[in-house]
Structures are given as C-alpha cells and as structure tokens.
Short mmCIF file of C-alpha atoms in Angstrom, two decimals:
data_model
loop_
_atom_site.label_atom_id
_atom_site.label_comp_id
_atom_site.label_asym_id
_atom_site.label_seq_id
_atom_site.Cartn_x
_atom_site.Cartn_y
_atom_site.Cartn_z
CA UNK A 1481 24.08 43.72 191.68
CA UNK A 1482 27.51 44.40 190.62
CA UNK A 1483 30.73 43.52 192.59
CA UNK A 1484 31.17 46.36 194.44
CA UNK A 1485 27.90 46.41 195.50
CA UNK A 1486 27.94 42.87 197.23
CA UNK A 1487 31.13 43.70 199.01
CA UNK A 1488 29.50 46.83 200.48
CA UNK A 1489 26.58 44.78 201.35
CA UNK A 1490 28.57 41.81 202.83
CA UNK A 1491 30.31 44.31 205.23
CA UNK A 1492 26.87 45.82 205.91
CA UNK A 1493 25.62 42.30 206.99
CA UNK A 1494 28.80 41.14 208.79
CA UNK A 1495 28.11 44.03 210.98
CA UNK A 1496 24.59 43.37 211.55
CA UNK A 1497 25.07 39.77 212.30
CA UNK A 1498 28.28 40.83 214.99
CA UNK A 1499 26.11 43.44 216.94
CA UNK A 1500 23.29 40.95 217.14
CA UNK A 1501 25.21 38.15 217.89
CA UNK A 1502 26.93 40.53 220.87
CA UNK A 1503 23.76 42.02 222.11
CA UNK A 1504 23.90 39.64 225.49
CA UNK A 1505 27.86 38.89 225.31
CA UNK A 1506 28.92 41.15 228.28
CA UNK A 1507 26.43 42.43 230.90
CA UNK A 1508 24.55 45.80 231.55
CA UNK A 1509 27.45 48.28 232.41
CA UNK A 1510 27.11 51.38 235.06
CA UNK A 1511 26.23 53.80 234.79
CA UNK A 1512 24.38 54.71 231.41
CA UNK A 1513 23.03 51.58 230.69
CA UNK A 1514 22.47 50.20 233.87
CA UNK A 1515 20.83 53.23 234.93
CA UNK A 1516 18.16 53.06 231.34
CA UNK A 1517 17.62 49.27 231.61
CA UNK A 1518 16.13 49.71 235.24
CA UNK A 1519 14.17 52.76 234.68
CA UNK A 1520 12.59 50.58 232.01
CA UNK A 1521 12.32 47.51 234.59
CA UNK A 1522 10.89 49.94 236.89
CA UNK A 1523 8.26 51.03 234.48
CA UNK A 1524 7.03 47.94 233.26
CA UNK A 1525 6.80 46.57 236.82
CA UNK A 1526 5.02 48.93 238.26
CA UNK A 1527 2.82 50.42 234.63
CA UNK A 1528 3.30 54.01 235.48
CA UNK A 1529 4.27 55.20 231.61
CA UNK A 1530 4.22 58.87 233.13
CA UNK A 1531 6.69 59.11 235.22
CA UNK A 1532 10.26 57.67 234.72
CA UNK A 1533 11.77 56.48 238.15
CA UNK A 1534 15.35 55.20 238.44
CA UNK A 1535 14.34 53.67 241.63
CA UNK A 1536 10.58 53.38 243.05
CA UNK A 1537 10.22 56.58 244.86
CA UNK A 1538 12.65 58.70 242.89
CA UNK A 1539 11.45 60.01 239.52
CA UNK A 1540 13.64 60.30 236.42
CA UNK A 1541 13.70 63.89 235.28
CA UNK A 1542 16.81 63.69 233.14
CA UNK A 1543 15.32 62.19 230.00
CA UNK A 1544 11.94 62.17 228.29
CA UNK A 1545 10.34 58.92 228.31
CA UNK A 1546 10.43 57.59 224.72
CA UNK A 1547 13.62 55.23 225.13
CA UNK A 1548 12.12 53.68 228.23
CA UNK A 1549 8.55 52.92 226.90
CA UNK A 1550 10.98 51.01 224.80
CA UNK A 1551 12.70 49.02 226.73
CA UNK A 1552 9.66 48.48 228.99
CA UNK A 1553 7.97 47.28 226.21
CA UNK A 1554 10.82 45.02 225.15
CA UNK A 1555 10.68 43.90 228.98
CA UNK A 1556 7.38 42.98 228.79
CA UNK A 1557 7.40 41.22 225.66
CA UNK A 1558 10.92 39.50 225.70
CA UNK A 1559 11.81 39.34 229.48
CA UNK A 1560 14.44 40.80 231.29
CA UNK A 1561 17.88 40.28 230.42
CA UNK A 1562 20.74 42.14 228.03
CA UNK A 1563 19.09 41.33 224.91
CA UNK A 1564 15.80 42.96 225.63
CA UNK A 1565 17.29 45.89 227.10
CA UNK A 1566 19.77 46.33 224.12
CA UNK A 1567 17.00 45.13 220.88
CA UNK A 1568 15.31 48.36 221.07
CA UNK A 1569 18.47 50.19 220.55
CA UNK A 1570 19.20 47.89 217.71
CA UNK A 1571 15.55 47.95 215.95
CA UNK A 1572 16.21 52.11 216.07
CA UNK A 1573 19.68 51.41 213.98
CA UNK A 1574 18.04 49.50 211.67
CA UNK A 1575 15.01 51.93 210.91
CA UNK A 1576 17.69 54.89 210.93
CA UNK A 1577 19.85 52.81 208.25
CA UNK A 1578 16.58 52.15 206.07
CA UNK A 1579 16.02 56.21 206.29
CA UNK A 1580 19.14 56.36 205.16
CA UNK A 1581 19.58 53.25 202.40
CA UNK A 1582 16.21 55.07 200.27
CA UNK A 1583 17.86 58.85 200.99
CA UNK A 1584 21.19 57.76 199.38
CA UNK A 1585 19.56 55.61 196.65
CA UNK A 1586 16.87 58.65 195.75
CA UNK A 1587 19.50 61.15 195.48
CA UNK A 1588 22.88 58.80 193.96
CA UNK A 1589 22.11 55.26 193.47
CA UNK A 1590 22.15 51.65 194.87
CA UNK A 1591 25.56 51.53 195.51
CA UNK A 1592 25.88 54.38 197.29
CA UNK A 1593 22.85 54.09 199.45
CA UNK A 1594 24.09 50.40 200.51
CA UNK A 1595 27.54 52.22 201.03
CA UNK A 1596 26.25 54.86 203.35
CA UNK A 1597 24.55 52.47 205.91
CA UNK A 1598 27.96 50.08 205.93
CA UNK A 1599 29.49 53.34 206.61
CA UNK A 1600 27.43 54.27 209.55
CA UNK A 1601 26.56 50.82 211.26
CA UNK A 1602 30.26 50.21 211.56
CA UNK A 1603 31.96 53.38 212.21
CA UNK A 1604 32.91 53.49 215.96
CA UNK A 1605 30.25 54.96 217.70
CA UNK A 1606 27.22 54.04 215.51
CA UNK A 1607 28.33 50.32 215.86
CA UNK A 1608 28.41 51.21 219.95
CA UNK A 1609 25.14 52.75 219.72
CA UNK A 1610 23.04 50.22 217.84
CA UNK A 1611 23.45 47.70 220.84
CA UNK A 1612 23.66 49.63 223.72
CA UNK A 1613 21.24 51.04 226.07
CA UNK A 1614 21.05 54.99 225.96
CA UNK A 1615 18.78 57.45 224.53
CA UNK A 1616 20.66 58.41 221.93
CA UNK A 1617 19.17 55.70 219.22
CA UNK A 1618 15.82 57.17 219.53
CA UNK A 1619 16.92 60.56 219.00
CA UNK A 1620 19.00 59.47 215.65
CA UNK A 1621 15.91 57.77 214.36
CA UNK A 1622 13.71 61.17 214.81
CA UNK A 1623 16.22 63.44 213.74
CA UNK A 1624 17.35 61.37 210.56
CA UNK A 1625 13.36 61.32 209.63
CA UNK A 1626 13.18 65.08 210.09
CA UNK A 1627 15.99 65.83 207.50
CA UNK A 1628 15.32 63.22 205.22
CA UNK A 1629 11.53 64.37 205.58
CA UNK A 1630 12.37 67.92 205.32
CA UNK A 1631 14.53 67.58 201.81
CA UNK A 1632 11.56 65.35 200.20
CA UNK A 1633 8.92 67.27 200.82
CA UNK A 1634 10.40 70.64 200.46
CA UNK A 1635 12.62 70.52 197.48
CA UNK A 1636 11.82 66.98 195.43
CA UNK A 1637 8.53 68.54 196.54
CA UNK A 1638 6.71 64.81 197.64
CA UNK A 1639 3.84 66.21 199.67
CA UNK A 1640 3.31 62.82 201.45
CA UNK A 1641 6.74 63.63 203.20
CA UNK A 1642 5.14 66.82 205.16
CA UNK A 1643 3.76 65.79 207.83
CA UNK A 1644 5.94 62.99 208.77
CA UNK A 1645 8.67 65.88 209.33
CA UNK A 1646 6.59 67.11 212.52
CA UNK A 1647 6.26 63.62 213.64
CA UNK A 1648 9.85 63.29 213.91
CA UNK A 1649 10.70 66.70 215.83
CA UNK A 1650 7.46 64.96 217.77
CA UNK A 1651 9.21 62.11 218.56
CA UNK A 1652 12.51 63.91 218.93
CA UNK A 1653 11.20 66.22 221.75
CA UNK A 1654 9.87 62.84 223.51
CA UNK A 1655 13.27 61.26 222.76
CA UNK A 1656 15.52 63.72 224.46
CA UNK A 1657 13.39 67.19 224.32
CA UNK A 1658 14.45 70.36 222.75
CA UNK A 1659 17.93 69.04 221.26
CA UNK A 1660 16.37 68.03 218.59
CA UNK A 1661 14.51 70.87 217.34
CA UNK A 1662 18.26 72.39 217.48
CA UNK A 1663 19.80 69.69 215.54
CA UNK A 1664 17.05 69.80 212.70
CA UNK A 1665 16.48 73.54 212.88
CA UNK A 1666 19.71 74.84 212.64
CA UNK A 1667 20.95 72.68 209.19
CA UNK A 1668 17.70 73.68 207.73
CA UNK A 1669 17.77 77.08 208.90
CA UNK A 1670 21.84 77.83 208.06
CA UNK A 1671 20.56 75.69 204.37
CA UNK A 1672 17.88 78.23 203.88
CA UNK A 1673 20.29 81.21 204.30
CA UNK A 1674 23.38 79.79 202.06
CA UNK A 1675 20.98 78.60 199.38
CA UNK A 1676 19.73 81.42 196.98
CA UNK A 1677 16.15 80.76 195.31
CA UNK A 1678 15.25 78.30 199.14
CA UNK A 1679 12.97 80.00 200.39
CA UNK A 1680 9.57 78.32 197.71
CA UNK A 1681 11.21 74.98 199.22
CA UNK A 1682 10.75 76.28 202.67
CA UNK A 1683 7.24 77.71 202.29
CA UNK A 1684 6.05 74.04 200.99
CA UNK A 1685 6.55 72.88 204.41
CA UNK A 1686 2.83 73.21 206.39
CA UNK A 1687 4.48 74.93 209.65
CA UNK A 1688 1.29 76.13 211.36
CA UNK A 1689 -0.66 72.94 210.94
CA UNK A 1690 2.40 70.68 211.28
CA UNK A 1691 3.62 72.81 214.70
CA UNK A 1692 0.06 71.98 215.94
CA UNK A 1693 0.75 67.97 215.46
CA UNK A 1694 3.74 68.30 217.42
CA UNK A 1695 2.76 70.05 219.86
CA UNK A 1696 -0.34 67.78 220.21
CA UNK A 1697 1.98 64.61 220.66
CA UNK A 1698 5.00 66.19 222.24
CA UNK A 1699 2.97 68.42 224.78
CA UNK A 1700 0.60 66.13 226.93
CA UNK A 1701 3.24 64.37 227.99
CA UNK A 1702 5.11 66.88 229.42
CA UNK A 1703 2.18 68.45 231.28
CA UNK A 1704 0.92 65.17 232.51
CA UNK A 1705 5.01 64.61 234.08
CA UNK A 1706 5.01 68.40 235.93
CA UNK A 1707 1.39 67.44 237.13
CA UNK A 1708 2.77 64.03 238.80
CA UNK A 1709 6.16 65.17 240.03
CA UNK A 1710 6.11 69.23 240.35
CA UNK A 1711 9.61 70.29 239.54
CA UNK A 1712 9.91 68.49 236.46
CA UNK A 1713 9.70 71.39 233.82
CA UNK A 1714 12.20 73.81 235.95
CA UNK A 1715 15.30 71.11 236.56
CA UNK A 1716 14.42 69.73 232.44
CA UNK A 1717 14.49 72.54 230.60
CA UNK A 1718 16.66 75.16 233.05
CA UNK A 1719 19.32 72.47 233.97
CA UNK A 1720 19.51 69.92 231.56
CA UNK A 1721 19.35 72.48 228.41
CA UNK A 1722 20.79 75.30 229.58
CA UNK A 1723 23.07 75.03 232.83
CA UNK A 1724 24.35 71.91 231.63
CA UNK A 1725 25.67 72.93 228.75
CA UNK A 1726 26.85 76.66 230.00
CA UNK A 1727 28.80 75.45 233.19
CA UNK A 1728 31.33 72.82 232.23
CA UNK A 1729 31.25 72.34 236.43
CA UNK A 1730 27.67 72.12 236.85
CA UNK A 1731 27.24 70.53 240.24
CA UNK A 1732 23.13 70.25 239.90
CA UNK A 1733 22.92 66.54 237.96
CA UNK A 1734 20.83 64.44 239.84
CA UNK A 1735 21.50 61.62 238.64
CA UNK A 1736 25.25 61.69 237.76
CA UNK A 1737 28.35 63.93 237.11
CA UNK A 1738 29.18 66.47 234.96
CA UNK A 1739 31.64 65.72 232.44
CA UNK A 1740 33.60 68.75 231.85
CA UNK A 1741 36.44 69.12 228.56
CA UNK A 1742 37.60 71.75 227.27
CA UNK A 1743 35.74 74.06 224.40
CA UNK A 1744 35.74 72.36 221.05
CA UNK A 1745 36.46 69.02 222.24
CA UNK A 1746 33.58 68.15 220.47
CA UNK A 1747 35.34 67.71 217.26
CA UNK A 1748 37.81 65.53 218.99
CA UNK A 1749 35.09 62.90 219.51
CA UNK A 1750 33.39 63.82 216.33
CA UNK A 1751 37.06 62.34 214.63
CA UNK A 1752 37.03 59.29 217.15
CA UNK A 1753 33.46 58.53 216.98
CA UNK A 1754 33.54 58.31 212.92
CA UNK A 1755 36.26 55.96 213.03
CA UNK A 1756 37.54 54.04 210.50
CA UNK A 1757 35.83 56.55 208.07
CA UNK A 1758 36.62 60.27 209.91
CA UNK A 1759 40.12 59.20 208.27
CA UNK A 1760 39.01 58.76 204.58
CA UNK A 1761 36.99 61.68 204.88
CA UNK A 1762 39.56 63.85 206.02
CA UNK A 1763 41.22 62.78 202.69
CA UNK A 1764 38.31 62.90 201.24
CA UNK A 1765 37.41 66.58 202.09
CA UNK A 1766 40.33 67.89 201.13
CA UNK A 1767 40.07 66.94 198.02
CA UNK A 1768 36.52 67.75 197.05
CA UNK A 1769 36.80 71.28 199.29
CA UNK A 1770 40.50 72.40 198.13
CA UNK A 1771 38.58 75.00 196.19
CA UNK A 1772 35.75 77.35 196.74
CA UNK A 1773 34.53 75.46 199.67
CA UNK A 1774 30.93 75.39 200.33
CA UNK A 1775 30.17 77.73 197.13
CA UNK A 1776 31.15 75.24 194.92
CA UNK A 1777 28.99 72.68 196.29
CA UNK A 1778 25.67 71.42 195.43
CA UNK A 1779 22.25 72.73 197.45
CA UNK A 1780 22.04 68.83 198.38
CA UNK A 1781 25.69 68.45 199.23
CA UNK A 1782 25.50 71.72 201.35
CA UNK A 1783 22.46 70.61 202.95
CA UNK A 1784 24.20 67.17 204.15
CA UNK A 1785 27.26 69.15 205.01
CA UNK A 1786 25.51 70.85 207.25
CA UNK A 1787 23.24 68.50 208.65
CA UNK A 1788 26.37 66.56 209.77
CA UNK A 1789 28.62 69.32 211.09
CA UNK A 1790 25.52 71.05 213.22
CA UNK A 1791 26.09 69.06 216.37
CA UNK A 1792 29.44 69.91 216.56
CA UNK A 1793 28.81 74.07 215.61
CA UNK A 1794 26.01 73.60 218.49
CA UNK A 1795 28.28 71.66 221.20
CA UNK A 1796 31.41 73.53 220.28
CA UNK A 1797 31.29 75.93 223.60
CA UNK A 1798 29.87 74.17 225.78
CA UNK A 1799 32.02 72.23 228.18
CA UNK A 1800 30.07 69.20 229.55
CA UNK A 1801 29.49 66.82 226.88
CA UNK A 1802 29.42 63.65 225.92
CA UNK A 1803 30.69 61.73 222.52
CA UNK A 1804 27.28 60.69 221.53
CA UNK A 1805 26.31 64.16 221.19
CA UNK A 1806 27.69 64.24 217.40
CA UNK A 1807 25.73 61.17 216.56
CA UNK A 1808 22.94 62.91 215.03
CA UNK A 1809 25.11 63.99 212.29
CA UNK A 1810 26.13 60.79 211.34
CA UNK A 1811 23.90 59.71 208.80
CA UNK A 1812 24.67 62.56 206.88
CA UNK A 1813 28.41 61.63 206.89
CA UNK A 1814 27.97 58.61 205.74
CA UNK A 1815 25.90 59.64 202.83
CA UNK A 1816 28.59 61.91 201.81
CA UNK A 1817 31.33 59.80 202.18
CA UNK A 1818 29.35 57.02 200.33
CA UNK A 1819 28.52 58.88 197.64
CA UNK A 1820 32.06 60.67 197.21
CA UNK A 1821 33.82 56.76 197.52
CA UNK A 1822 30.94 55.31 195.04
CA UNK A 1823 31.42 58.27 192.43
CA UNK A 1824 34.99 58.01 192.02
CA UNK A 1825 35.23 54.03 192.35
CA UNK A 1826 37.19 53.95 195.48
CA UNK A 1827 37.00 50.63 196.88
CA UNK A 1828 37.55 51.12 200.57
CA UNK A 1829 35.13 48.48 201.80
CA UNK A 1830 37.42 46.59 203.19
CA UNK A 1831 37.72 48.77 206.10
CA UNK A 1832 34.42 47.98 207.46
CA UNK A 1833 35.75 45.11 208.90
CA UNK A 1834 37.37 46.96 211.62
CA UNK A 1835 34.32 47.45 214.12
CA UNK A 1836 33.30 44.48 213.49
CA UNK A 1837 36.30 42.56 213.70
CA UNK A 1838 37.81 44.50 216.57
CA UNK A 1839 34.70 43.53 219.23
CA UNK A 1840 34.87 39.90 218.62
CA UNK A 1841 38.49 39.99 218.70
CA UNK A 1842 37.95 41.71 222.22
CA UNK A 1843 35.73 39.56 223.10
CA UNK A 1844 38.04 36.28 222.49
CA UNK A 1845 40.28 37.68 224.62
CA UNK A 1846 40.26 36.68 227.97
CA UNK A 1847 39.95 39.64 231.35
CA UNK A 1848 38.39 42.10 228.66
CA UNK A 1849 35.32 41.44 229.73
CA UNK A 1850 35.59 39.59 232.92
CA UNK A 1851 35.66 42.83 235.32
CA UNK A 1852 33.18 44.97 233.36
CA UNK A 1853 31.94 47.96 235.79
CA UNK A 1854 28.56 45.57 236.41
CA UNK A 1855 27.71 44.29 239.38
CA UNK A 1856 25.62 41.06 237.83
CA UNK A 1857 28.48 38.39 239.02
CA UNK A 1858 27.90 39.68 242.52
CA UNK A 1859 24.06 39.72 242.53
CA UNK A 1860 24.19 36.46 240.61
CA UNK A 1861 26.46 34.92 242.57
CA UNK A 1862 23.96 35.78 245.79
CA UNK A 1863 21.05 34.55 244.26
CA UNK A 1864 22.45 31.60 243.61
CA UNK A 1865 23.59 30.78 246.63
CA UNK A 1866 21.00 32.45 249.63
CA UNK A 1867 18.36 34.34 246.99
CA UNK A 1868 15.97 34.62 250.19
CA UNK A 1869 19.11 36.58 252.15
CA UNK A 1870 19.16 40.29 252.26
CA UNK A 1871 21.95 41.51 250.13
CA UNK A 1872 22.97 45.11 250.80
CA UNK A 1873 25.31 47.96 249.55
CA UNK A 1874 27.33 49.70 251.44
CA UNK A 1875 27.85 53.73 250.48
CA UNK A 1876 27.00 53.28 246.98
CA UNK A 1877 24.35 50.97 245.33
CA UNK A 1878 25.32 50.55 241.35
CA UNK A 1879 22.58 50.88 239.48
CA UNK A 1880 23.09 47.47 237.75
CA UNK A 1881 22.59 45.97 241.54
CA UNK A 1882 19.22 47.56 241.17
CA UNK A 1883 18.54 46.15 237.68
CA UNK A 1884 19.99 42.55 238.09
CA UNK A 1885 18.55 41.91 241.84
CA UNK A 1886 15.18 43.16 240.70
CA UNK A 1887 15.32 46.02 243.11
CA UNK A 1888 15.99 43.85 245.36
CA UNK A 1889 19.31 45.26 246.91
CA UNK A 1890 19.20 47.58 249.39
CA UNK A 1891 21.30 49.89 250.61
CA UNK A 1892 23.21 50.86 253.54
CA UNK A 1893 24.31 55.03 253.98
CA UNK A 1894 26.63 55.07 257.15
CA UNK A 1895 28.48 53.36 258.96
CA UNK A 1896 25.81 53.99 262.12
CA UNK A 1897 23.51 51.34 259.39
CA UNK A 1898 25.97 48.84 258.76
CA UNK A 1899 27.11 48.11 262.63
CA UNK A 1900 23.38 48.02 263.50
CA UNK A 1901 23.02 45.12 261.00
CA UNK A 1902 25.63 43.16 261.93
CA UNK A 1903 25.00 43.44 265.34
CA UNK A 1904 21.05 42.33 264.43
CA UNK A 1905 20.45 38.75 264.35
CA UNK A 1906 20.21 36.94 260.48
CA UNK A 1907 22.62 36.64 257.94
CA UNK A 1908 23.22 38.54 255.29
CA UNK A 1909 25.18 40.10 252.26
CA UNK A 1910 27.16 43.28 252.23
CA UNK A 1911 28.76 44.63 249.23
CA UNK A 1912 31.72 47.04 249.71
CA UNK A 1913 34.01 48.96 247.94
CA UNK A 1914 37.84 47.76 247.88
CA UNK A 1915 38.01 52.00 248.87
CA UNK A 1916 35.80 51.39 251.71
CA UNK A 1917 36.92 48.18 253.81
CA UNK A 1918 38.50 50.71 256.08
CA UNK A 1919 35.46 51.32 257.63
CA UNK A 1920 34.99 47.51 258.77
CA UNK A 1921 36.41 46.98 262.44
CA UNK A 1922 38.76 44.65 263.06
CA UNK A 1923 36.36 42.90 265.46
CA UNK A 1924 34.35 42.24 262.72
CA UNK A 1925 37.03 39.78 261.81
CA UNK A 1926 34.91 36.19 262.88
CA UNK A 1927 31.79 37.68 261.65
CA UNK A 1928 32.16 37.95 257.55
CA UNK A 1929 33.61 36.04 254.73
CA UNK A 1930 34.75 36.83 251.51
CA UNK A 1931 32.81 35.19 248.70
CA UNK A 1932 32.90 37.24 245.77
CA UNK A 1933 34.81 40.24 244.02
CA UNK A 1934 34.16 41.80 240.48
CA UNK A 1935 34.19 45.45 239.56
CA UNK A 1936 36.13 46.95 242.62
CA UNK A 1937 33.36 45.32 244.99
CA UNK A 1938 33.73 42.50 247.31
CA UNK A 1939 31.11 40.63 248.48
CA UNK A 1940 30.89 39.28 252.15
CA UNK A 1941 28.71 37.16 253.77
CA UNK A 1942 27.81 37.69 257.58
CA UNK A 1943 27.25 35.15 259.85
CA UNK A 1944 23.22 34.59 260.85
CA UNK A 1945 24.14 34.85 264.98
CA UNK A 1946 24.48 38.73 265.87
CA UNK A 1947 28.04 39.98 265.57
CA UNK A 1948 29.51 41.45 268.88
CA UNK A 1949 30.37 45.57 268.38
CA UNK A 1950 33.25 46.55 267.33
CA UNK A 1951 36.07 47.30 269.26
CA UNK A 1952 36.44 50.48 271.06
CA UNK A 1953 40.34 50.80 269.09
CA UNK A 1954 41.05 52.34 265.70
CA UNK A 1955 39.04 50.91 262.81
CA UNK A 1956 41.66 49.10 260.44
CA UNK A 1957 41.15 47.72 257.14
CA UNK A 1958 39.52 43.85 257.48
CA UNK A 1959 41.08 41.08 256.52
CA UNK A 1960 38.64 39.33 254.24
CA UNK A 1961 40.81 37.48 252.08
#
C-alpha cells in the first residue's frame, strides 16, 4: 500500500474505533432513539414481529419494521442497554462502507475506494448515523445495494448483480417503505434519460421477474400489519408519504411533531450534514463543473451525480423534513469526492480527524453530556433506591422512561390522577416537569421530597402515609428544593 493509502485508511480506522468505543458513552436520547430502542424492547419482550408497538397496546404505524427486528434481535442476543440498541446501526455502516469500498475500487482504484468510505464514516451525519438508533441506517444499506446493484448488472453487465437489485428496493420498502423506490428510481430513471445509447443497459435488468421478488418479500408484511391493526395502510402510505411531506404543518403525526422549514432547506442540511467534506467539494465542483456541466461528464460520473443530489431534488418542496433525509445520497458523494481528491493527488486526509476528534473532545468535557434529554439518571436513580416503588410521570412520560424502567413507569394525565395518588396510601415516585410544579399545592409541602433532577425533570418522592388534600387556596409552585 502506498503512503497515501495508509493515511486514508488510518483515518478510516480512527473513526471506526471512536464510534465503537462511543456506542454506550451517553445514554438513549428522546425522542428518536428512545422512541426505536423501546419499540425494539417491546418486540422482543413480548415476540410479536408483526406489529411494532411503542408501548404495549399502541401499535407503531410510522415505520416499517426492519430496523426494529434489528434491534430486537440485538436485544435478545446482547441484552438491553446502549450498545445493543446502537450495534445494529453500526453493523449497517459497516456493510454500506464495504458496498461502497468494492464500488470505488471496481470503477477507480484502491485508493480511492478506501478514500470514499473515510469520507463517508466521518462526515457529520454519517459518523451520527452509524451509532445511533433511527431507521435511517437500514435504509442507506438497501438503497446503496440498489445503485451499486443497478450499475453492475446493467452496464459492466455482471448478471449475478440482478437480482440482488430487487432485494434491496425489498429491503428498502421494509426499511422505511416507498422512499426508497423514489431514491433509487429517480437517479436511475433521470440516468436513463441524460444518457444516450442507456436504454440496452436498462433492458438487462429482469423487471418483471425481479418486481415479483419484491413484491413477494416486501408485500406479506404489509398485509399481515393492516390485518392485525386495521388502519395501518391508510395513516402509512396517505400520511406519512404524502401529507407529511405536502403540509409543512401537518398536525396528524402520531407519534411526534411535524418539523416544518422552509422550501429548499434541504440543501442547507445537505451542506451541514457532509461536513468537513461539503466544503472541499464545493471547491471541488467548481472546478471539475466550471464548464459544460453535466455534458461533459462521464455516464458513471453522471450516474453518481445524480444518485447523490436525488434526495435533495425529491425533498426540495416539501416543508417537514428532517436532515437525515439526504443521507441516502451520501455514498455517492463520497465516491466522487474520493475519486476527484485521489486523481489529482490532493492530500486532504487530514481532515477526517474532525468527527472523530470533535466527539471525544465533547465528550472530555464536562456538562456536555451530563443533562442529555434522557431520563435514565432518574429511572436509575429510582431503581436503585425503592425498584419495588411505583414511579410515575406526570403529563408527559419520555419515551426513554419507558425504555430504561422496562415499561415499568407509568403515567399520570391530570391533575384529578395525581391528587388521588397522593392522597392513596403507599409511597411513591412522581416525575414532573420544572414547567409543571405549578400544579403541585402548596399543601403538598410535608408530603414530597426532592431527590433527583436531570433533563428538565425532577424527581420527588412521596411519603408512604396518605397525604391530606390540598388546600382549598390558589395552587402555587412547591417548594421542593
């Protein structure tokens, strides 16, 4: 290996080691990956790999269930805890970056192929993804299979590539659903149109048979999830791919908010999310496309060009989105930016370091961490005290209380609930909002103590004896302190 190739790989592995090494260094935040950590508890518990539930009677209809079976399965093998929720997430990476290492090296060389995975494990948000719990590893891993699938068997013409391409949109349907027909189908599609003499590529690809495959996998699953929870197909497919994405206000999420930004935004992230390398390509670009643009570009080059840019055409009007959404494009960047770096002997390794460098760097520093929005100090700090004593939530039950009490935390809706348990005999746990100690009496004042606080919750213990009512006066905030 020469020089330049064992700097590129030491970055490469410094990165790998730091995200393993971090996996279980802070706990399970709210809401993404609290939420997918207990939906995977949930299913391994109970062994119901239908039906999602992000509690035990309320199904999941939000995602399809690929990510979970996951983590379940990580559950069940590893235990609970950060590390098992996260290693799925990381194992996808990894499998991604190997798609990626023998695309780069098949079409440039070792170099660049070693280049484009340093490049995409430690940009910003594929360094964030590889350890953390979402769905949006699985659906990089199918997507990256379909392209690099697609271009092998349809133009270097390797017929043992076919198939696998409608395994991936398989697996990409029960990753996240119909997004990811989009984000293959349109770069191939837009390809087939800007690329004269395409179409004998195109026609190598088996699409009757290969449709039936996927539809064989993809399809039972969804029919067997309408037939267990009726309502499944309407809310998936009407409001999660289409109203979602058409009203930036869309008040009919379940099982969150809408996160509204203005139009194009998505190219905002897209420059954030590629960080340190949306820089060098931006110098980069300009260079190579000063001229005729995409016409004086290769069929290949055009074919990653457009592979990476799709999920920003796609997300460009719609108004509630996330960053992740551009991730799917990412592999694709990085094999152009690899291979434009590698070709010209630009040494910019170095700046792989930055991901990297800049999480264990935040995580030396002390308070960055401490107050994460988790609620495991609370719930640990309960069970290891009174585990047998009822803890409870007050207005709003996190969904890492779920995950890190083992379901065991209940929760309290009104204020009608919480005076009839302090006026019931037995102690317990209540966990309320700094926002909401308002709504504890005054007269409550002998009844609870303070004994935790973390994440804008404070924990208070009530006495076993009943507590008297509250007076009949104005309710002012409680001094717990």
């Amino acid at each position: 290996m020469s020089r330049r190739e064992w700097i590129w790989l030491a970055v490469l592995l410094a990165a790998v080691v730091v995200r393993v090494a971090t996996l279980t260094e802070y706990p399970l935040n709210d809401t993404t990956e609290a939420r997918y950590a207990e939906i995977g508890r949930e299913m391994a518990e109970t062994g119901d790999w239908i039906t999602p539930r992000i509690a035990p009677d309320t199904p999941f209809w939000g995602k399809p269930p690929l990510s979970f079976w996951l983590t379940a399965a990580s559950f069940s093998a590893l235990g609970l805890g950060e590390f098992a929720a996260r290693f799925p997430s990381f194992l996808l990476a990894l499998a991604s970056g190997a798609l990626v290492f023998g695309f780069a090296r098949r079409i440039a060389n070792r170099e660049a192929a070693i280049a484009a995975v340093a490049i995409m494990i430690t940009s910003l948000l594929g360094f964030v993804v590889a350890g953390a719990v979402m769905t949006d590893a699985s659906l990089l891993l199918s997507t990256t299979l379909a392209m690099v699938a697609f271009w092998n068997a349809a133009v270097e013409e390797q017929r043992a590539w076919r198939y696998p391409f409608f395994l991936a949109l398989a697996l990409g349907l029960l990753a996240k659903g119909p997004v990811a027909l989009v984000m293959t189908g349109m770069p191939i599609g837009a390809w087939w149109l800007l690329s004269p003499g395409s179409t004998a590529a195109v026609r190598r690809i088996p699409w009757v048979s290969g449709t039936a495959i996927t539809l064989a996998i993809a399809i039972p699953w969804y029919v067997l999830a309408e037939l267990r929870t009726p309502g499944f197909l309407e809310y998936f497919f009407v409001g999660e791919h289409f109203l979602r994405f058409v009203d930036s206000g869309w008040q009919g999420d379940l099982y969150g908010e809408a996160h509204a930004h203005a139009r194009g935004m998505i190219w905002i992230f897209a420059l954030g999310a590629a960080l340190p390398w949306s820089i060098v390509a931006a110098w980069a670009g300009a260079r190579q496309f000063a001229g005729d643009g995409l016409r004086s570009t290769s069929p290949l080059q055009r074919y990653l060009l457009l592979w990476a840019i799709t999920p920003m055409l796609f997300f460009s009007l719609a108004g509630n989105i996330l960053p992740t959404y551009v991730l799917t494009g990412l592999p694709a960047f990085a094999i152009l930016l690899a291979t434009w770096l590698t070709s010209r002997n630009v040494n910019l390794a170095h700046l792989g370091w930055i991901a990297p460098a800049t999480v264990c760097a935040l995580l030396a520093l002390p308070g960055v961490f401490d107050t994460p929005r988790s609620q495991s100090e609370i719930v640990a700090y309960q069970q290891s005290i009174a585990p047998a004593t009822s803890l409870y939530y007050y207005r709003r039950k996190p969904h890492s209380a779920d995950f890190y009490s083992r379901g065991q935390a209940l929760l309290i809706d009104t204020p009608a609930e919480l005076t009839r348990i302090m006026e019931s005999p037995g102690a317990a746990f209540i966990a309320i909002k700094d926002a909401h100690l308002d709504d504890l009496p005054a007269g409550w004042q002998g009844c609870l103590s303070r004994r935790e606080a973390s994440a804008r919750y404070v924990l208070l213990e009530k006495q076993a004896l009943p507590c008297a009512g509250p007076n009949t006066g104005a309710r002012h905030k409680l001094d717990v302190t």
